[in-house]
Amino acid sequence: MSSDSKQSLNRREFFSYITVGWVMFTAAVGGLLSLAFRFTYPNVNFEPEMEFLAGSPTDYPNGVDERWKNGYGVWMVKQEGKLIALSNICTHLGCIPNWLPAELKFKCPCHGSGYYMSGINFEGPTPRPLERFKIGLQPDGKIKVDKTKIYRWEKGEWDNPDSFLEV
Amino acid sequence: MSDKGIAKQVRETQVWKSIFRHGPPDNSRNRAAVIAGNVFLHLHPIKLKKSGVQLGYTWCMGGLTFFIFLALTVTGLLLMFYYRPTAEYAFNDIVALREHVPLGIMREIHRWGAHAMVITVWIHMFRVFMTGSYKPPREFNWGVGVILLVLTLLLSFTGYLLPWDQLAIWAITVGSGMAKATPFAGNAGPGAMLARIGDFVMVSDKNDVRFQLLGGRFVGEPALLRFYILHCVFIPLVVGVLIAVHFWRVRKDGGISAPL
Amino acid sequence: MSESKEPGMAFQMTKLHKVMAVLSFIFFVTTVWVFLDDYIRPWKAIQVEAQQIKRRHTEEAIKAAKKEIDSKKLAELQANLGKGKDIVASRKKEISKTEDELKAVLTKIKAQTIKNGTSNGDVSAINFQYETAQKEHNAKEAEKKLAELLKLKAEFSQGKDNLKAYQAEEKIIRAKLADLNKEVTDNEKAIKEITTKLNLLELAKKQTDMSLIFAIRNMPFLDYLDPTIKIQQIVINNVTDDRYFRQVPKVDRCITCHTFIDQPGYEKEKQPFRTHPKLDLMVGMESSHPMKTTGCTSCHGGEGQRVNDFASVAHMPDGEKQEKEWIQKYGWKEPHHVASPMLKLSQTEAGCVKCHSGVELIKGATVLNEGRMAIEKYGCYGCHKMGEWAENRRKPGPSLLKIAGKVDKEWFKSWVWEPRSFNKHSRMPAFFRQSNNSKPEFIRYNMAEVNAIAEYVYDKSKPYVPNEKFHAGNAENGKKIISQVGCLGCHGVDGLEDQSNKVKAYAGPWLTGLGSKVQPDWLVSWLKKPSHYQEDTIMPSMRLSDQEANDIATYLLSMRNKTFEALTFSPLDTKARDELLADYNSTFDTYESAVKKVAKMSDREKTLDLGKRSIGKYGCYSCHNLEGFDGYEGIGPNLTKEGSKPITQFGYGLQHDVAQTRDAWITAHLQRPSRWDEGIDKVFKDLNKMPNFYMSEAEAKKITVAILGQVADVVPMEGIKKHDAGAALYNQGMKVAGKYNCMGCHQIDGLRGDILKMYADDINQGPPRLVNEGHRVQTKWMYHFFGNVQPIRPWLQIRMPSFNLSLEEKNKLIAGFQQGAHQGTFEEPEMEVVWEPGEKEGAAKLWSAYNCVSCHSIGFTKDTPLAPNLHLASGRLRPSWIRKWLTNPQAILPGTVMPSFFGEDGTTPTEPGVFGGDAKKQINALTKYVIELGKNEKK
Amino acid sequence: MLRELVNRLSDPIISFPLATFAFYLMLRYYKIFGTKKFAYWTVGILIPVTTWFLADPNFFSIIKTPDNIPIIILLISVGFFTWFALHKAAINDTRIEEGLGPIEATPENREKVWSWPNLVYVELFAIIACTAFLIVWAIIFKAPLEEPANPTWAPNPAKAPWYFLGLQEMLVYFDPWMAGVVLPGLIVGGLIAIPYIDTNPKGNGYFTFKERAMAITAFLYGWLVLWVYLIIVGVFLRGPNWTFYGPFEFWDFHKVVASFNVNLSEIIWIKMLGIGLPKNLVMREIFGIILSLAYIIIIPPWFAKATKVGRDLLKNVGSIRYYIFMFLILMTMSLPIKMILRWLFSLKYIVALPEWELNL
């Protein structure tokens, strides 16, 4: 009986202690759990770089430039005032097509898929055009190609302003 | 002294008595005692309805699943002595397990056991559904069971990567590729496009759920390590805890199911 | 019993809640602390500062860019744009009509694309079925499929044609649309062209904004999403860190703080924001050591992986001042647990050695090269192994095989006892009278040793009879010859101190007191034919005439050292000798039986035995050729991996003033090796035997750099710039050049040329500088020249000596020069001269117009020649080199007297009348003319 | 010819409806299906048929792959246990009709027995048998190990582990966010929800079909047709490029099948209306959006109003349970619906918003 009345007398105090206690506890546990979550994202990673600097836009004449083909698997194609970074992986079975300057086309030596300079497929077994990579200009005027971001024609992504560079 | 005499003498030693608190289980009292007095057998009730021991009714699939889980734990522990989860060594260690490590079928038992566990757990669920054993009072335990089933699949899935061969990384690439499409949390999922301000991309291949799972943008060495830890430590721990809950609730919710 | 009691409470609930609240509060605070502790890192502040610095630079660049823009033109263009907009607006109707047309065509194209896609799929599928039927020899099926296929193909190609037609239509409409918008787009384009740079800079500036987004991106917890402030690293797979029995790829995170290290324009910022001082050689993208593939700690050393603490990186201060500053600023501590801390700034060049190990002199590594030259001077490698660079070098000291024919025994003893008392420039180090062996009993033993050594050496010495007789000459003239013919390229000489100190030659001894040292006949024969006394000497013959040799000898012999002559060495103390021998013999025996054993030997035997043992003990044979020591290794410790030796393995003795670092120990050691014994009671045989070279601190420090570079790190082949066969040959050639001190006189590709310092007034009076020599002269000529030196430049007083080169050395030297100039051995030996019509006449005109014979007078006029004999050119020079030389001689040899006839760019001839002023044609014609001169001469 | 026929029949376009139909027959006539006689006949027929199948080298080469053994074990055990469950259910249902109650509820089966040795021993037998089985399996079949991992070259086909092949097969019809995330999530969530949706008090603890016809039908359709069947297709009938190959067909790398799929928006705006796609994305996909929403929002209330089954269900379980149940059923049915749309109209997406990565 007496304890009951005591409790009711101290209700406010009692209420605030229990609230403070458990709110703090929950917040602390939540904080530690969120740190555990954060822990799973490393601050550096050792994956190969997918970006490279590709000189300045004036380095490229109209047409197909193969200087980054071997190192990075990218064709730089300048056409109609646009510079694009084209993947050199055939969309059929992943072979590497050749650029045939005389016929103005990419031709895959494996199964004969053919692509226009723009990357659009027009012959052979390939189901879709070549992929384009993100290309942009850095403040110092150098081109940066980012291979992590891929633009696919069939997804309507070639209108994306990051998928080409106006020159 | 006769043989019988020796057996009796042994049974009367302090050592024997300290281990076995009761006589041979050939009478009711001792049959109860053998179950109640043993921490492992204690999982069982002392007595149960006859239908609970009929294979045609229970199919024994839950029990087998648990047994295979134990077998996988033991074989898995042994495999860990030879296996190093690094891109340099993982594949060679698996070859070693096949080529020169004694008891060359250890990995086979582990792998086929894993497949078998997936099958037994599915069929266990099938049986539980068909006998309506999820109905009250067992709703909660059914839920625990579903989670255990999912964890079983995840255990198998994480283990799939460890041989570090083409089969492994491409299966995991396909499987983990789906995480990429998680709405709002995967870089190729619906809503990911919205989570950006200028060049600040909040959901990209460097910070989405797939990255968290793989520790990288593609299935590489960090993914191997993460899967190894998930496979060997994290998920087994969770599964162990949930199995305990599952069994406890079987006992508490009225024992192995039977018509009400 | 029936009143079962409810369990009671041990605590009051309110009390429990209070405890819970307090504990939770503490728990919560610790959680916050964890967050902050994890979040606050020093490098973040540095990156924020870097961002501000970048902003400042960008703002300056923006200012400059704005100035560049022609504001008038811009205003004009903007006005035009406004007008253009009005014009375009007036065509609104037309434009919207065209846009509708475009939309219609696009719809058609899309529909056709769908149709074509379906057809394409069908064609491929049916084609596969047809092929399968063919493969299975199912003729009926195949026929059916073929018919279907042909129909589909026709449909498909029709569809493709349709699509092309629509696309052509689209193109026309688009062109029309563009035409309609021309006034706007053209002006916009023009404006954009002018402002591109500015716009990009503005964008860059925006990236340095400290905005809310910036704060969110780098907020605790959220900084995993896409932080701008983050650890930057370079992973170099081709250079590894040694993790003992494992080599792991190097990871350098230095650029986390050294933010602009590879970006020009930050040279004046304070550290760590400063640009690398040698961007063209190191770090820069175009340099030979790009950052991405070379990294930072590959050269500098230190812990590249560390970012959180200035000291843990193992930054090393250069000098006490910097150390104090760092301790105060960063709490710097001596990195005791770091295997290879950073090289101090002044010692950075030591980092080159790891990869460029076998290279004689490394271009650009000034201190290191000087260190190596000092090592060469003192001959450290005689006793110590020092890596690839020091392998297979000649013995640093003269041969003692015929010493009895050169100096007398008394002189020898006094010299060995204290070389500096005879020659204060002596490079022979002092073994005796050092701080650790100056106790009377030690001196007694040492003197016995010297006596015994002399006995042994003279006992083994072969007789030598000089092949020339000395007759007195003109000392003054001798002195002049010495200063002129090039002796100073290798020797310092008393009386010529000024020049000698300029050149600082070290290949040969400083010549002093020779009158007190050698016999006159010996000296003359040595001067005339050094190899007569010592077959493998590097001293060349200067092709001196009898008179010249005698003049020189007279001068040299006039120098006497009276004090030294007066010295007499006390005779052999036989008791000390016997004690020492007994000591040697007691190593495996009791002292008593050793004494007995020694007693059995004859007196002579004892002396020679001690002599040999002493030579072995002090390692005399390491520097001098001596009989009886074939196959003995140098006595010093192997220094090949000295730069990686743990600091705990260095013995400090009682020298607490020497800092606990490798470099400090090495420098101190070099200056006074006996210091480690000081204050320590050591027995005679345990004394430190490293002699004292009396080298200056500066020299010691340079040598320290060279030794520090000798590290244990394994650099994988891929990590080193591929040393192709050519580079290896070049190194070998330069090694020979080093052995014979070619660079004491010639500057080779910008390196050394010590004697040139004497010719600072007129560099053309010095020995010719060799630039791309392998390209300049023909292989055959060079080979012939080495065997049979003849003067090319008769006006020079300095002489090219005749070296005693072995065939192998000759070939190595030539191959080295060729490869250094990337010249194939048999490329372009001689040229057939074929004149084009009129070319010869033009050449003749040029020949006289440029007045070649005014300098190249030999064979043409009686004038004193100021330039080489051109009749020899055809057999000596490569035509392509002649062309290059004619084009711009100053580019090859700055300061040459050869005029530049074709301007600085080599395209504007001073004689524009010939060949229409075509420089190339003129140069070709002159080259042919010069070559023909030689050919005619031969005939 | 017969092989050709089997090849053609196994194409999902045909085999999926066939499987659905067989499923219908099985449940419709479960009492016949559940007889031992039926089982014997089936086994009797299957043995020669299987032998004939195995005689084909192409089929055999797929079957004998070590990693496919578990699927065969799965197939056999699922077949057996499905029959066995329906067999038991048929017996019980007959008994219940006769008023006897299920076998498991007979007094002798309710009797209590000692765990030791009745249960413990049986468990030991199961363990021993299982261990022996695993060891034999492990000795006969080596665990697969292919060439070392090469991140730059993907094998074709790249398949997920077999138990996820149902999901991978769904990828043909749905985008990854549906097939890989939403649908699996719903499967797990739906399974957990079963006890809370199914309020039918009957059939608790014994085999029966009749008393729980709807629950069992829904569950079995999902389990047998949408899960196990798709796994079989994924494992045995999908080759390079995820192209369909019949069981007797050689996995020819160059096989091409006509597949050019069109979005609903393209069909309507271009093919039907001929006015081109509107620029506005929502406008462009408005028909698909309306259809999808209608599918989820309109069907359940309509079903509850228009049909007796719906009315009864709503009345029995209450509205919350009813709508959750209908939602799950509709999501389940979205897969067959999408399949059929694809086969009939080459329909790619109902809602095609690649700009938002939101394709349906």
PDB file of C-alpha atoms in Angstrom, chain C residues 334-473:
ATOM      1  CA  GLU C 334      61.907   8.514 -33.952  1.00  0.00           C
ATOM      2  CA  PRO C 335      60.359   5.588 -35.874  1.00  0.00           C
ATOM      3  CA  HIS C 336      62.093   2.754 -34.071  1.00  0.00           C
ATOM      4  CA  HIS C 337      59.853   0.006 -35.318  1.00  0.00           C
ATOM      5  CA  VAL C 338      59.950   0.876 -38.970  1.00  0.00           C
ATOM      6  CA  ALA C 339      62.233  -1.299 -41.055  1.00  0.00           C
ATOM      7  CA  SER C 340      62.887   1.359 -43.672  1.00  0.00           C
ATOM      8  CA  PRO C 341      61.930   4.851 -42.599  1.00  0.00           C
ATOM      9  CA  MET C 342      61.806   7.614 -45.163  1.00  0.00           C
ATOM     10  CA  LEU C 343      65.117   8.743 -46.550  1.00  0.00           C
ATOM     11  CA  LYS C 344      66.030  12.205 -45.351  1.00  0.00           C
ATOM     12  CA  LEU C 345      65.566  14.836 -47.987  1.00  0.00           C
ATOM     13  CA  SER C 346      69.296  15.176 -48.632  1.00  0.00           C
ATOM     14  CA  GLN C 347      69.599  11.400 -48.929  1.00  0.00           C
ATOM     15  CA  THR C 348      66.630  10.807 -51.193  1.00  0.00           C
ATOM     16  CA  GLU C 349      68.824   9.821 -54.110  1.00  0.00           C
ATOM     17  CA  ALA C 350      69.719   6.645 -52.261  1.00  0.00           C
ATOM     18  CA  GLY C 351      66.290   5.474 -53.377  1.00  0.00           C
ATOM     19  CA  CYS C 352      67.468   5.263 -56.991  1.00  0.00           C
ATOM     20  CA  VAL C 353      69.903   2.436 -56.285  1.00  0.00           C
ATOM     21  CA  LYS C 354      67.207  -0.142 -55.570  1.00  0.00           C
ATOM     22  CA  CYS C 355      66.237  -0.304 -59.230  1.00  0.00           C
ATOM     23  CA  HIS C 356      69.224   1.256 -61.012  1.00  0.00           C
ATOM     24  CA  SER C 357      71.626  -1.027 -59.234  1.00  0.00           C
ATOM     25  CA  GLY C 358      74.207  -1.772 -61.889  1.00  0.00           C
ATOM     26  CA  VAL C 359      74.406   1.689 -63.372  1.00  0.00           C
ATOM     27  CA  GLU C 360      77.776   3.427 -63.178  1.00  0.00           C
ATOM     28  CA  LEU C 361      76.443   6.954 -62.757  1.00  0.00           C
ATOM     29  CA  ILE C 362      72.767   7.807 -62.621  1.00  0.00           C
ATOM     30  CA  LYS C 363      71.757  10.912 -64.488  1.00  0.00           C
ATOM     31  CA  GLY C 364      70.199  13.445 -62.179  1.00  0.00           C
ATOM     32  CA  ALA C 365      71.346  11.757 -58.963  1.00  0.00           C
ATOM     33  CA  THR C 366      74.071  14.274 -58.131  1.00  0.00           C
ATOM     34  CA  VAL C 367      74.724  13.416 -54.520  1.00  0.00           C
ATOM     35  CA  LEU C 368      74.585   9.715 -55.126  1.00  0.00           C
ATOM     36  CA  ASN C 369      77.019  10.004 -58.034  1.00  0.00           C
ATOM     37  CA  GLU C 370      79.406  12.031 -55.918  1.00  0.00           C
ATOM     38  CA  GLY C 371      79.095   9.403 -53.226  1.00  0.00           C
ATOM     39  CA  ARG C 372      79.966   6.713 -55.693  1.00  0.00           C
ATOM     40  CA  MET C 373      82.895   8.735 -56.969  1.00  0.00           C
ATOM     41  CA  ALA C 374      84.094   9.068 -53.391  1.00  0.00           C
ATOM     42  CA  ILE C 375      83.757   5.314 -52.942  1.00  0.00           C
ATOM     43  CA  GLU C 376      85.792   4.897 -56.097  1.00  0.00           C
ATOM     44  CA  LYS C 377      88.361   7.336 -54.729  1.00  0.00           C
ATOM     45  CA  TYR C 378      88.804   5.516 -51.424  1.00  0.00           C
ATOM     46  CA  GLY C 379      88.250   2.075 -52.886  1.00  0.00           C
ATOM     47  CA  CYS C 380      85.735   0.973 -50.256  1.00  0.00           C
ATOM     48  CA  TYR C 381      84.671  -1.871 -52.517  1.00  0.00           C
ATOM     49  CA  GLY C 382      88.139  -3.403 -52.147  1.00  0.00           C
ATOM     50  CA  CYS C 383      87.230  -4.766 -48.741  1.00  0.00           C
ATOM     51  CA  HIS C 384      83.431  -4.489 -48.824  1.00  0.00           C
ATOM     52  CA  LYS C 385      81.002  -6.014 -51.281  1.00  0.00           C
ATOM     53  CA  MET C 386      78.576  -3.285 -52.263  1.00  0.00           C
ATOM     54  CA  GLY C 387      76.138  -4.695 -54.766  1.00  0.00           C
ATOM     55  CA  GLU C 388      76.089  -4.945 -58.495  1.00  0.00           C
ATOM     56  CA  TRP C 389      77.661  -1.532 -59.059  1.00  0.00           C
ATOM     57  CA  ALA C 390      80.842  -2.445 -57.201  1.00  0.00           C
ATOM     58  CA  GLU C 391      81.356  -5.849 -58.771  1.00  0.00           C
ATOM     59  CA  ASN C 392      84.384  -6.590 -60.948  1.00  0.00           C
ATOM     60  CA  ARG C 393      86.170  -3.338 -60.331  1.00  0.00           C
ATOM     61  CA  ARG C 394      89.909  -2.966 -60.414  1.00  0.00           C
ATOM     62  CA  LYS C 395      91.936  -3.096 -57.210  1.00  0.00           C
ATOM     63  CA  PRO C 396      92.052   0.419 -55.820  1.00  0.00           C
ATOM     64  CA  GLY C 397      95.737   0.409 -54.900  1.00  0.00           C
ATOM     65  CA  PRO C 398      98.863  -0.143 -57.012  1.00  0.00           C
ATOM     66  CA  SER C 399     100.264  -3.601 -57.544  1.00  0.00           C
ATOM     67  CA  LEU C 400     102.989  -4.596 -55.058  1.00  0.00           C
ATOM     68  CA  LEU C 401     104.230  -7.500 -57.137  1.00  0.00           C
ATOM     69  CA  LYS C 402     107.421  -5.611 -58.174  1.00  0.00           C
ATOM     70  CA  ILE C 403     107.536  -3.134 -55.333  1.00  0.00           C
ATOM     71  CA  ALA C 404     111.179  -3.750 -54.612  1.00  0.00           C
ATOM     72  CA  GLY C 405     111.977  -2.212 -58.002  1.00  0.00           C
ATOM     73  CA  LYS C 406     110.063   0.941 -57.172  1.00  0.00           C
ATOM     74  CA  VAL C 407     110.594   2.069 -53.573  1.00  0.00           C
ATOM     75  CA  ASP C 408     112.960   0.960 -50.823  1.00  0.00           C
ATOM     76  CA  LYS C 409     111.893  -1.019 -47.815  1.00  0.00           C
ATOM     77  CA  GLU C 410     112.527   1.734 -45.301  1.00  0.00           C
ATOM     78  CA  TRP C 411     110.279   4.100 -47.230  1.00  0.00           C
ATOM     79  CA  PHE C 412     107.673   1.372 -47.424  1.00  0.00           C
ATOM     80  CA  LYS C 413     107.583   0.828 -43.679  1.00  0.00           C
ATOM     81  CA  SER C 414     107.279   4.510 -42.868  1.00  0.00           C
ATOM     82  CA  TRP C 415     104.590   4.889 -45.500  1.00  0.00           C
ATOM     83  CA  VAL C 416     102.520   2.010 -44.192  1.00  0.00           C
ATOM     84  CA  TRP C 417     102.945   3.264 -40.641  1.00  0.00           C
ATOM     85  CA  GLU C 418     101.558   6.663 -41.466  1.00  0.00           C
ATOM     86  CA  PRO C 419     100.904   7.490 -45.156  1.00  0.00           C
ATOM     87  CA  ARG C 420      99.877  11.046 -44.444  1.00  0.00           C
ATOM     88  CA  SER C 421     103.242  11.916 -43.073  1.00  0.00           C
ATOM     89  CA  PHE C 422     104.549  11.527 -46.611  1.00  0.00           C
ATOM     90  CA  ASN C 423     101.574  12.700 -48.666  1.00  0.00           C
ATOM     91  CA  LYS C 424      98.869  14.682 -46.973  1.00  0.00           C
ATOM     92  CA  HIS C 425      96.529  13.853 -49.855  1.00  0.00           C
ATOM     93  CA  SER C 426      97.174  10.172 -49.486  1.00  0.00           C
ATOM     94  CA  ARG C 427      94.188   7.949 -50.132  1.00  0.00           C
ATOM     95  CA  MET C 428      95.951   5.027 -48.510  1.00  0.00           C
ATOM     96  CA  PRO C 429      94.150   4.971 -45.147  1.00  0.00           C
ATOM     97  CA  ALA C 430      95.868   4.982 -41.794  1.00  0.00           C
ATOM     98  CA  PHE C 431      95.723   1.696 -39.946  1.00  0.00           C
ATOM     99  CA  PHE C 432      97.961   2.700 -37.110  1.00  0.00           C
ATOM    100  CA  ARG C 433      98.237   5.399 -34.507  1.00  0.00           C
ATOM    101  CA  GLN C 434      94.470   5.516 -34.216  1.00  0.00           C
ATOM    102  CA  SER C 435      92.503   6.239 -31.079  1.00  0.00           C
ATOM    103  CA  ASN C 436      91.979   2.548 -30.434  1.00  0.00           C
ATOM    104  CA  ASN C 437      95.531   1.276 -30.970  1.00  0.00           C
ATOM    105  CA  SER C 438      97.755   3.959 -29.529  1.00  0.00           C
ATOM    106  CA  LYS C 439      98.481   2.258 -26.216  1.00  0.00           C
ATOM    107  CA  PRO C 440     102.264   1.556 -25.968  1.00  0.00           C
ATOM    108  CA  GLU C 441     101.826  -2.218 -26.025  1.00  0.00           C
ATOM    109  CA  PHE C 442      99.610  -1.989 -29.089  1.00  0.00           C
ATOM    110  CA  ILE C 443     102.118   0.286 -30.834  1.00  0.00           C
ATOM    111  CA  ARG C 444     104.835  -2.239 -30.089  1.00  0.00           C
ATOM    112  CA  TYR C 445     102.783  -4.977 -31.720  1.00  0.00           C
ATOM    113  CA  ASN C 446     101.769  -2.784 -34.648  1.00  0.00           C
ATOM    114  CA  MET C 447     105.348  -1.931 -35.402  1.00  0.00           C
ATOM    115  CA  ALA C 448     106.277  -5.571 -35.354  1.00  0.00           C
ATOM    116  CA  GLU C 449     103.442  -6.196 -37.779  1.00  0.00           C
ATOM    117  CA  VAL C 450     104.600  -3.434 -40.144  1.00  0.00           C
ATOM    118  CA  ASN C 451     108.128  -4.781 -40.094  1.00  0.00           C
ATOM    119  CA  ALA C 452     106.886  -8.264 -40.830  1.00  0.00           C
ATOM    120  CA  ILE C 453     104.585  -7.060 -43.618  1.00  0.00           C
ATOM    121  CA  ALA C 454     107.475  -5.252 -45.274  1.00  0.00           C
ATOM    122  CA  GLU C 455     109.630  -8.354 -45.014  1.00  0.00           C
ATOM    123  CA  TYR C 456     106.908 -10.499 -46.539  1.00  0.00           C
ATOM    124  CA  VAL C 457     106.126  -8.088 -49.383  1.00  0.00           C
ATOM    125  CA  TYR C 458     109.775  -7.588 -50.283  1.00  0.00           C
ATOM    126  CA  ASP C 459     110.423 -11.270 -49.976  1.00  0.00           C
ATOM    127  CA  LYS C 460     107.744 -11.990 -52.557  1.00  0.00           C
ATOM    128  CA  SER C 461     108.544  -9.007 -54.770  1.00  0.00           C
ATOM    129  CA  LYS C 462     109.816  -9.863 -58.248  1.00  0.00           C
ATOM    130  CA  PRO C 463     112.792  -7.960 -59.566  1.00  0.00           C
ATOM    131  CA  TYR C 464     112.204  -5.047 -61.888  1.00  0.00           C
ATOM    132  CA  VAL C 465     114.663  -3.276 -64.141  1.00  0.00           C
ATOM    133  CA  PRO C 466     113.508   0.009 -65.669  1.00  0.00           C
ATOM    134  CA  ASN C 467     113.768   0.163 -69.430  1.00  0.00           C
ATOM    135  CA  GLU C 468     114.643   3.840 -69.597  1.00  0.00           C
ATOM    136  CA  LYS C 469     117.480   5.883 -68.213  1.00  0.00           C
ATOM    137  CA  PHE C 470     116.842   9.184 -66.574  1.00  0.00           C
ATOM    138  CA  HIS C 471     118.802  12.176 -67.805  1.00  0.00           C
ATOM    139  CA  ALA C 472     118.049  15.479 -66.257  1.00  0.00           C
ATOM    140  CA  GLY C 473     115.619  17.752 -68.078  1.00  0.00           C
TER     141      GLY C 473
END
